[in-house]
mmCIF file of N, CA and C in Angstrom:
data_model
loop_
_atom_site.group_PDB
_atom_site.id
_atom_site.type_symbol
_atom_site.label_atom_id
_atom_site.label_comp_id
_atom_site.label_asym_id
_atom_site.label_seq_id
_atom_site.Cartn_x
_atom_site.Cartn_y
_atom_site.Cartn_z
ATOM 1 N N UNK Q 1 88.622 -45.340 -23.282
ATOM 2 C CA UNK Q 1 87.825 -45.393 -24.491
ATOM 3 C C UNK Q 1 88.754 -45.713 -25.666
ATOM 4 N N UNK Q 2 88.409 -46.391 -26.333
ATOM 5 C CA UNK Q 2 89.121 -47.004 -27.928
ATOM 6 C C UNK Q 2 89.197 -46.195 -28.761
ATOM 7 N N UNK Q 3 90.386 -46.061 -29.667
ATOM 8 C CA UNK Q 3 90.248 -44.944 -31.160
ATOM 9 C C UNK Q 3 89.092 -45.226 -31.698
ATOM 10 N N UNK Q 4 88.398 -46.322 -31.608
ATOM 11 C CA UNK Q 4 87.563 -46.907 -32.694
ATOM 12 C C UNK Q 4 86.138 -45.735 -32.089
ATOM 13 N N UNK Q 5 85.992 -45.339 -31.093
ATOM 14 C CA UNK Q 5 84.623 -45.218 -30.825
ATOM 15 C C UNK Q 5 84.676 -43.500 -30.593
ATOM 16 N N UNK Q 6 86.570 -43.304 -30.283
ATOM 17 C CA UNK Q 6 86.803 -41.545 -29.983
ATOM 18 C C UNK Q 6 86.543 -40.898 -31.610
ATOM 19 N N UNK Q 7 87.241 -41.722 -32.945
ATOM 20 C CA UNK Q 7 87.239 -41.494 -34.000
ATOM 21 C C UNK Q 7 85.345 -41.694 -34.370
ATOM 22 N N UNK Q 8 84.857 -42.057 -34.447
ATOM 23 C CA UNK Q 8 83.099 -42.093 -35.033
ATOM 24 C C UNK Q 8 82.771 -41.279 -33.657
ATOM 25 N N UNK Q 9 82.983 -40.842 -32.748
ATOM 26 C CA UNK Q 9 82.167 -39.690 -32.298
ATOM 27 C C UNK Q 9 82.567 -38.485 -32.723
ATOM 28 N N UNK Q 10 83.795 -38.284 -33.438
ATOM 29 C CA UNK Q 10 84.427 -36.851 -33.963
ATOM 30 C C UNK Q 10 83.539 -36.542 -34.805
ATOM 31 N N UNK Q 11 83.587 -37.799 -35.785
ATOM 32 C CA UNK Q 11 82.906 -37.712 -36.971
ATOM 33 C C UNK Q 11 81.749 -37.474 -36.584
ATOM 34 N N UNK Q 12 81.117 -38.475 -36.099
ATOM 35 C CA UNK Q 12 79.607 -37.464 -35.712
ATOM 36 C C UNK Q 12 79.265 -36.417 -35.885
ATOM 37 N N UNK Q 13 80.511 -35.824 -34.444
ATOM 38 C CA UNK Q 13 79.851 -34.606 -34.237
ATOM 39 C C UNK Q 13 80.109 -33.610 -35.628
ATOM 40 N N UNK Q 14 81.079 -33.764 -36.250
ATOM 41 C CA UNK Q 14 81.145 -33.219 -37.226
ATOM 42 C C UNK Q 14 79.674 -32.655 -38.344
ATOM 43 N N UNK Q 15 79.740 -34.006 -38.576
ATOM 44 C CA UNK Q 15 78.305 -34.558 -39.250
ATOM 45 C C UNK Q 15 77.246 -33.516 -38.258
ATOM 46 N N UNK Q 16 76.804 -33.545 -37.305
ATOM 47 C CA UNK Q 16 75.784 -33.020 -36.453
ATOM 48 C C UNK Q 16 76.012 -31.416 -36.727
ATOM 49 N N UNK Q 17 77.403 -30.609 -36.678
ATOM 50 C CA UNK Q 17 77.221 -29.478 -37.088
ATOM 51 C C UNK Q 17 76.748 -28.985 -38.194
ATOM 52 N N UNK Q 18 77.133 -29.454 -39.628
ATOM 53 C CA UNK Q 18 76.558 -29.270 -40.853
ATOM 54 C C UNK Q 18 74.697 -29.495 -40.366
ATOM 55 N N UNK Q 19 74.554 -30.699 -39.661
ATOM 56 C CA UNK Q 19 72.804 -30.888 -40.111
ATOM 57 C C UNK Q 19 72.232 -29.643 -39.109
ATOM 58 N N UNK Q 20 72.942 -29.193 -37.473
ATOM 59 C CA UNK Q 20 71.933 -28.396 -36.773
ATOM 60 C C UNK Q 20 72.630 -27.041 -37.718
ATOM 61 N N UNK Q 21 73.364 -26.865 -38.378
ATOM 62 C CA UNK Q 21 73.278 -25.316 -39.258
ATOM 63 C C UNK Q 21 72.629 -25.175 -40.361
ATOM 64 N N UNK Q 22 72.123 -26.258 -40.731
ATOM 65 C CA UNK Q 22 71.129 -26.590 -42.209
ATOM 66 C C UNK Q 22 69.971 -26.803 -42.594
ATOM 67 N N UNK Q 23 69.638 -27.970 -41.367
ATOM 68 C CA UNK Q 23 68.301 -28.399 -41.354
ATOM 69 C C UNK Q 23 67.102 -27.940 -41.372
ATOM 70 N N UNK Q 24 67.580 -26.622 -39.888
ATOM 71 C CA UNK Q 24 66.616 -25.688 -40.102
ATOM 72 C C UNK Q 24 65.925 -24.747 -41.022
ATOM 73 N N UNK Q 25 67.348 -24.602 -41.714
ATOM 74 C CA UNK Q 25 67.255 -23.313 -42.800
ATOM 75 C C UNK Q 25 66.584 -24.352 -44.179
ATOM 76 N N UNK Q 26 66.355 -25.518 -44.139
ATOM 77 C CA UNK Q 26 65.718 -26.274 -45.042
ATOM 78 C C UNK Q 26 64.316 -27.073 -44.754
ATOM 79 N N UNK Q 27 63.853 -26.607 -43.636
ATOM 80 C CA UNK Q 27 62.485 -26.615 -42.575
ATOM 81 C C UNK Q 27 61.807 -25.397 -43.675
ATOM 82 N N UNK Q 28 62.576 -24.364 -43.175
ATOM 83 C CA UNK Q 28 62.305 -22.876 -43.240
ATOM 84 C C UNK Q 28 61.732 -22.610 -44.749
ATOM 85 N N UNK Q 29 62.501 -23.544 -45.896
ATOM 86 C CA UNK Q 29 61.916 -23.507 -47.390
ATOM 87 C C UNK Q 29 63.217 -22.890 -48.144
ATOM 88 N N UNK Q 30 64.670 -23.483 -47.949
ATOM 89 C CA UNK Q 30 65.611 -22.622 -48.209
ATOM 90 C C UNK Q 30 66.208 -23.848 -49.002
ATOM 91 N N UNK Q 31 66.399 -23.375 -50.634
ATOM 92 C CA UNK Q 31 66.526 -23.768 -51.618
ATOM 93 C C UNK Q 31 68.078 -23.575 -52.374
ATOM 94 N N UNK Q 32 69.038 -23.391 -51.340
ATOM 95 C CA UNK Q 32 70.331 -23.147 -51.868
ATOM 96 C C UNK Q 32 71.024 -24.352 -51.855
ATOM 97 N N UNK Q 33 71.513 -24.865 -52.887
ATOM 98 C CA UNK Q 33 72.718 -26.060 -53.305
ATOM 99 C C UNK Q 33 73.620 -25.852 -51.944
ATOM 100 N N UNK Q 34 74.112 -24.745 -51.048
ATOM 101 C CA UNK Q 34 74.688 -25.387 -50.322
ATOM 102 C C UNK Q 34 74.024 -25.405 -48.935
ATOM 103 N N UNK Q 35 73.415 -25.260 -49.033
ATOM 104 C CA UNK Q 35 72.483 -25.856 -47.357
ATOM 105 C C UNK Q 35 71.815 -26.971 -47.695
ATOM 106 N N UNK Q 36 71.412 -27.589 -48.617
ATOM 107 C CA UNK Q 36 70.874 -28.550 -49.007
ATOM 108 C C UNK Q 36 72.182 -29.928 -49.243
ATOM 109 N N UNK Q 37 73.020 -29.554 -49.685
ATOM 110 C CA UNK Q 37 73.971 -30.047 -49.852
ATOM 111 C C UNK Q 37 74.651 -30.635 -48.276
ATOM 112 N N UNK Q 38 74.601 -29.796 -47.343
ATOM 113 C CA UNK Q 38 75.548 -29.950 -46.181
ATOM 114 C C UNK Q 38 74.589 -30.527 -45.278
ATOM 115 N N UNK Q 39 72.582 -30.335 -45.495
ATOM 116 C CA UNK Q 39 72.174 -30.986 -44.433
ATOM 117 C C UNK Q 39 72.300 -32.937 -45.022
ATOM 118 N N UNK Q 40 72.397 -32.598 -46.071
ATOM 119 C CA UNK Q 40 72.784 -33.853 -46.599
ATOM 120 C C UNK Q 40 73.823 -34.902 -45.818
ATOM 121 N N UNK Q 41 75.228 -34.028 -46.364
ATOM 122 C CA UNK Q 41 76.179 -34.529 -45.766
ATOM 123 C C UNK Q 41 76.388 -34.531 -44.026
ATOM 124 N N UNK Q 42 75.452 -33.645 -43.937
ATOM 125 C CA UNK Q 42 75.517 -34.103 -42.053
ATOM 126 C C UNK Q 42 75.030 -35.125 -41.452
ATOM 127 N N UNK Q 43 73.857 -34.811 -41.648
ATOM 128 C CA UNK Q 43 73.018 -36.283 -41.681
ATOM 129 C C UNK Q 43 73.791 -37.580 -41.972
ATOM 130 N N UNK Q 44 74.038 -37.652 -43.094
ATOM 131 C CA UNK Q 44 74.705 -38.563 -43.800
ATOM 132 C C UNK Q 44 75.731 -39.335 -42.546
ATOM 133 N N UNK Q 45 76.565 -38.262 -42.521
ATOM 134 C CA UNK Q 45 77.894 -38.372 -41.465
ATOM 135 C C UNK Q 45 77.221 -39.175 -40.266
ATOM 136 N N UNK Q 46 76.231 -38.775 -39.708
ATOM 137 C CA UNK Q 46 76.106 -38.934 -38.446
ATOM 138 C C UNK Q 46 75.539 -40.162 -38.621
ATOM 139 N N UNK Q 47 75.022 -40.553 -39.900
ATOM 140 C CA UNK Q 47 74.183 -42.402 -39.765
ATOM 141 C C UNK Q 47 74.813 -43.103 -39.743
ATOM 142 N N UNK Q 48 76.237 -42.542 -41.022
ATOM 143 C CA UNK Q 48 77.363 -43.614 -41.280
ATOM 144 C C UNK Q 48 78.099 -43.579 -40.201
ATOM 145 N N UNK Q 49 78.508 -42.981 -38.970
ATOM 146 C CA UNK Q 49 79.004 -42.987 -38.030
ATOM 147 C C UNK Q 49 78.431 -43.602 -36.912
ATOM 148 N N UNK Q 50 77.328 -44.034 -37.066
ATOM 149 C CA UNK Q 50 76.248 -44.678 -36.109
ATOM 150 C C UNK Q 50 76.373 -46.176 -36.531
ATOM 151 N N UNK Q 51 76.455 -46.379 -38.167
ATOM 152 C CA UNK Q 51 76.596 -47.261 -38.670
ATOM 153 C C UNK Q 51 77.262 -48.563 -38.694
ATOM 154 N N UNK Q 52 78.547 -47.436 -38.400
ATOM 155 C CA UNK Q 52 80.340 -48.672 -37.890
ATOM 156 C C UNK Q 52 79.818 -48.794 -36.798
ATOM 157 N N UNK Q 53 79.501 -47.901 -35.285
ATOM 158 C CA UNK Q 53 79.752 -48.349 -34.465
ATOM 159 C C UNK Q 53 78.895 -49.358 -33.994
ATOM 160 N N UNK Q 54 77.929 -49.829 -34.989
ATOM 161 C CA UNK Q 54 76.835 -50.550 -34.279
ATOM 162 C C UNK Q 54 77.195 -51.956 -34.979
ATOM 163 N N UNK Q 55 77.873 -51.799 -36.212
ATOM 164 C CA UNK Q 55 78.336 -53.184 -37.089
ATOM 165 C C UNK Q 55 79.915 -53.639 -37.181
ATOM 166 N N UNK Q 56 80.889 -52.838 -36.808
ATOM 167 C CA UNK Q 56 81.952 -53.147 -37.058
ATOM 168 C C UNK Q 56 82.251 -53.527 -35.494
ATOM 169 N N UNK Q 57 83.448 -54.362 -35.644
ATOM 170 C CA UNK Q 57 84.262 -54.591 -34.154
ATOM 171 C C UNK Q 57 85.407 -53.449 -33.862
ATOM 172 N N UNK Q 58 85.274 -53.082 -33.154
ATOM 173 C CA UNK Q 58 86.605 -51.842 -32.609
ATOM 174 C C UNK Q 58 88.327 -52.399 -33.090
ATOM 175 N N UNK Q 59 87.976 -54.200 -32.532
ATOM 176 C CA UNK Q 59 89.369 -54.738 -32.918
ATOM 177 C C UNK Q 59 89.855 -55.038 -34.392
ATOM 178 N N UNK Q 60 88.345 -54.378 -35.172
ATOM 179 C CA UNK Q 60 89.248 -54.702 -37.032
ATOM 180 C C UNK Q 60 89.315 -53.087 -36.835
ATOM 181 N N UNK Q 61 89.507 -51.834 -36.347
ATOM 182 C CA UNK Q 61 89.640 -50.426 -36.687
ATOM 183 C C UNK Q 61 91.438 -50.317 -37.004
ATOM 184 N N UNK Q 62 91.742 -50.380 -37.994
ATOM 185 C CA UNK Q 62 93.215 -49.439 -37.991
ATOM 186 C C UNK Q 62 93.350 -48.374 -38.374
ATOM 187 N N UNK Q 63 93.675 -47.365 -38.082
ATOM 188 C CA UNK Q 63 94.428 -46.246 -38.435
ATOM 189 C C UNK Q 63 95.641 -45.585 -37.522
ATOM 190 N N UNK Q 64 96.066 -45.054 -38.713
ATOM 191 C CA UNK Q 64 97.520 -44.437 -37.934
ATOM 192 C C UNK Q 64 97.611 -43.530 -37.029
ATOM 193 N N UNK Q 65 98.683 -42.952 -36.538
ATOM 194 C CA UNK Q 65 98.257 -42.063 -35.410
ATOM 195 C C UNK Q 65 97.957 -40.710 -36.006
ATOM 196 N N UNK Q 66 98.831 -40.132 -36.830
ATOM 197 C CA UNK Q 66 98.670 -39.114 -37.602
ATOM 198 C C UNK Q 66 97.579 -38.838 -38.370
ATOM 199 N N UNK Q 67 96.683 -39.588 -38.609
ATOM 200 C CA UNK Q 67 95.004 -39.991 -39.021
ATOM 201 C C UNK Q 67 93.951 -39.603 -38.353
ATOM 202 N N UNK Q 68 94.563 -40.284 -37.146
ATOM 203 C CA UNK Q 68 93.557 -40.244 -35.918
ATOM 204 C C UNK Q 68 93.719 -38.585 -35.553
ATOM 205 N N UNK Q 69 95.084 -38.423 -35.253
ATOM 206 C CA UNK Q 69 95.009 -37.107 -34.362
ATOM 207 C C UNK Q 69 94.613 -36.071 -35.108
ATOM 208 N N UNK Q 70 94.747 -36.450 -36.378
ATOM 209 C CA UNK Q 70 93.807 -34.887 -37.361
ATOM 210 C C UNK Q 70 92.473 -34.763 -37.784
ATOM 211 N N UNK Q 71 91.964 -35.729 -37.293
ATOM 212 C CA UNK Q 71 90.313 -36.320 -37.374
ATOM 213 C C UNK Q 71 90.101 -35.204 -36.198
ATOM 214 N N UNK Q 72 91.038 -35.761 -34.677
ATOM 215 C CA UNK Q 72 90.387 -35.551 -33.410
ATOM 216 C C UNK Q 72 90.285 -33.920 -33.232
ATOM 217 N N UNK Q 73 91.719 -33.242 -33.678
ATOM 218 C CA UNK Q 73 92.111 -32.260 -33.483
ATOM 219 C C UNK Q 73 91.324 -30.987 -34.211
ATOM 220 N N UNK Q 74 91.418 -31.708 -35.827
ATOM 221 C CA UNK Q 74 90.346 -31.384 -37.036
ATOM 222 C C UNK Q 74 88.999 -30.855 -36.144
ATOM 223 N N UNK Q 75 88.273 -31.790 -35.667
ATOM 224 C CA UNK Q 75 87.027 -31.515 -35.584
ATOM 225 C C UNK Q 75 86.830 -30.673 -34.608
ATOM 226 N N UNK Q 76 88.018 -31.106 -33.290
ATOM 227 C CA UNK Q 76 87.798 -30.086 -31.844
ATOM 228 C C UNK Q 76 87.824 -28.759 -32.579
ATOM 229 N N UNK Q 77 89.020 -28.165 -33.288
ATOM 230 C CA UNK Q 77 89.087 -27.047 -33.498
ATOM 231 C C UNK Q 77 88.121 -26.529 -34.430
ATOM 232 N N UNK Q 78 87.603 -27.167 -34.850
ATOM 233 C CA UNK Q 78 86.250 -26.520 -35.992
ATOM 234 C C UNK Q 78 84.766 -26.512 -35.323
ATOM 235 N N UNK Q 79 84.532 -27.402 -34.374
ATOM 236 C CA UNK Q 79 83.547 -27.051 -33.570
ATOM 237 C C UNK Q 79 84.325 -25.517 -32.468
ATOM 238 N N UNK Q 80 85.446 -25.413 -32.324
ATOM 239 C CA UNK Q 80 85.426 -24.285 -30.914
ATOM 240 C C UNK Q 80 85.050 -23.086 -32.323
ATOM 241 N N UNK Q 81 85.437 -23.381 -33.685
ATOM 242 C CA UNK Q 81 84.884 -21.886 -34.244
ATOM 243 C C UNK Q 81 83.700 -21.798 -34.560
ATOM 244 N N UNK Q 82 82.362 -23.055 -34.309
ATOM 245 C CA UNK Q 82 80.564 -23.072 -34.813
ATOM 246 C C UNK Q 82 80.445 -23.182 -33.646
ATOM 247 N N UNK Q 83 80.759 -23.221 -32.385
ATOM 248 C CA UNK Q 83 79.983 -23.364 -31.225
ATOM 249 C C UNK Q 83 78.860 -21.607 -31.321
ATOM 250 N N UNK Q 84 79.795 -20.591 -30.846
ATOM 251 C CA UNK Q 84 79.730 -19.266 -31.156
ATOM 252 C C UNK Q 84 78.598 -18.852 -32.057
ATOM 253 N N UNK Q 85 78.684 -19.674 -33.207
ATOM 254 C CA UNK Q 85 77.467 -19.143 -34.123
ATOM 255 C C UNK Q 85 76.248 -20.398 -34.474
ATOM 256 N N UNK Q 86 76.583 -20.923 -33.624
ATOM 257 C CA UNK Q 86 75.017 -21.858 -33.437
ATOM 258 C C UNK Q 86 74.049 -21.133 -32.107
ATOM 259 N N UNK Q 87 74.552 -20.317 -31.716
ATOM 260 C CA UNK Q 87 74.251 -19.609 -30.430
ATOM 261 C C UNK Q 87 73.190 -18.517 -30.605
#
């Protein structure tokens, strides 16, 4: 698999945690700047990440390695601490 497609699924999923911890609570009638704010930015994340991979070519993606690996690493380790409390 290519950085181009490991990097926009991080992000995704990223994006996907903010919207399944938010969305609901903004179903529900929940009027706080920051749940409103984050189902925003989840959402958001997850279109614009849908976005590249459906319009850009993998072979224009650059980034460095040190970029990449704190995107990858970034997100693994912040989903192993919301897995737990999406539960």
């Amino acid at each position: 698999m290519e950085r181009f497609y490991i990097f926009h699924i991080c992000m995704a999923a990223y994006g996907a945690t903010f919207a399944i911890w938010s969305v609901p609570a903004i179903i529900e009638g929940s009027t706080r700047l920051p749940i409103i704010l984050a189902g925003i930015v989840g959402v958001g994340m997850i279109i614009a990440s849908v976005h590249e991979v459906l319009t850009r070519s993998p072979s224009d993606f650059e980034i460095g390695n040190l970029s990449f690996w704190t995107v990858v690493l970034g997100v693994v380790g912040f989903l192993l601490f919301q897995i737990p409390e999406l539960f």
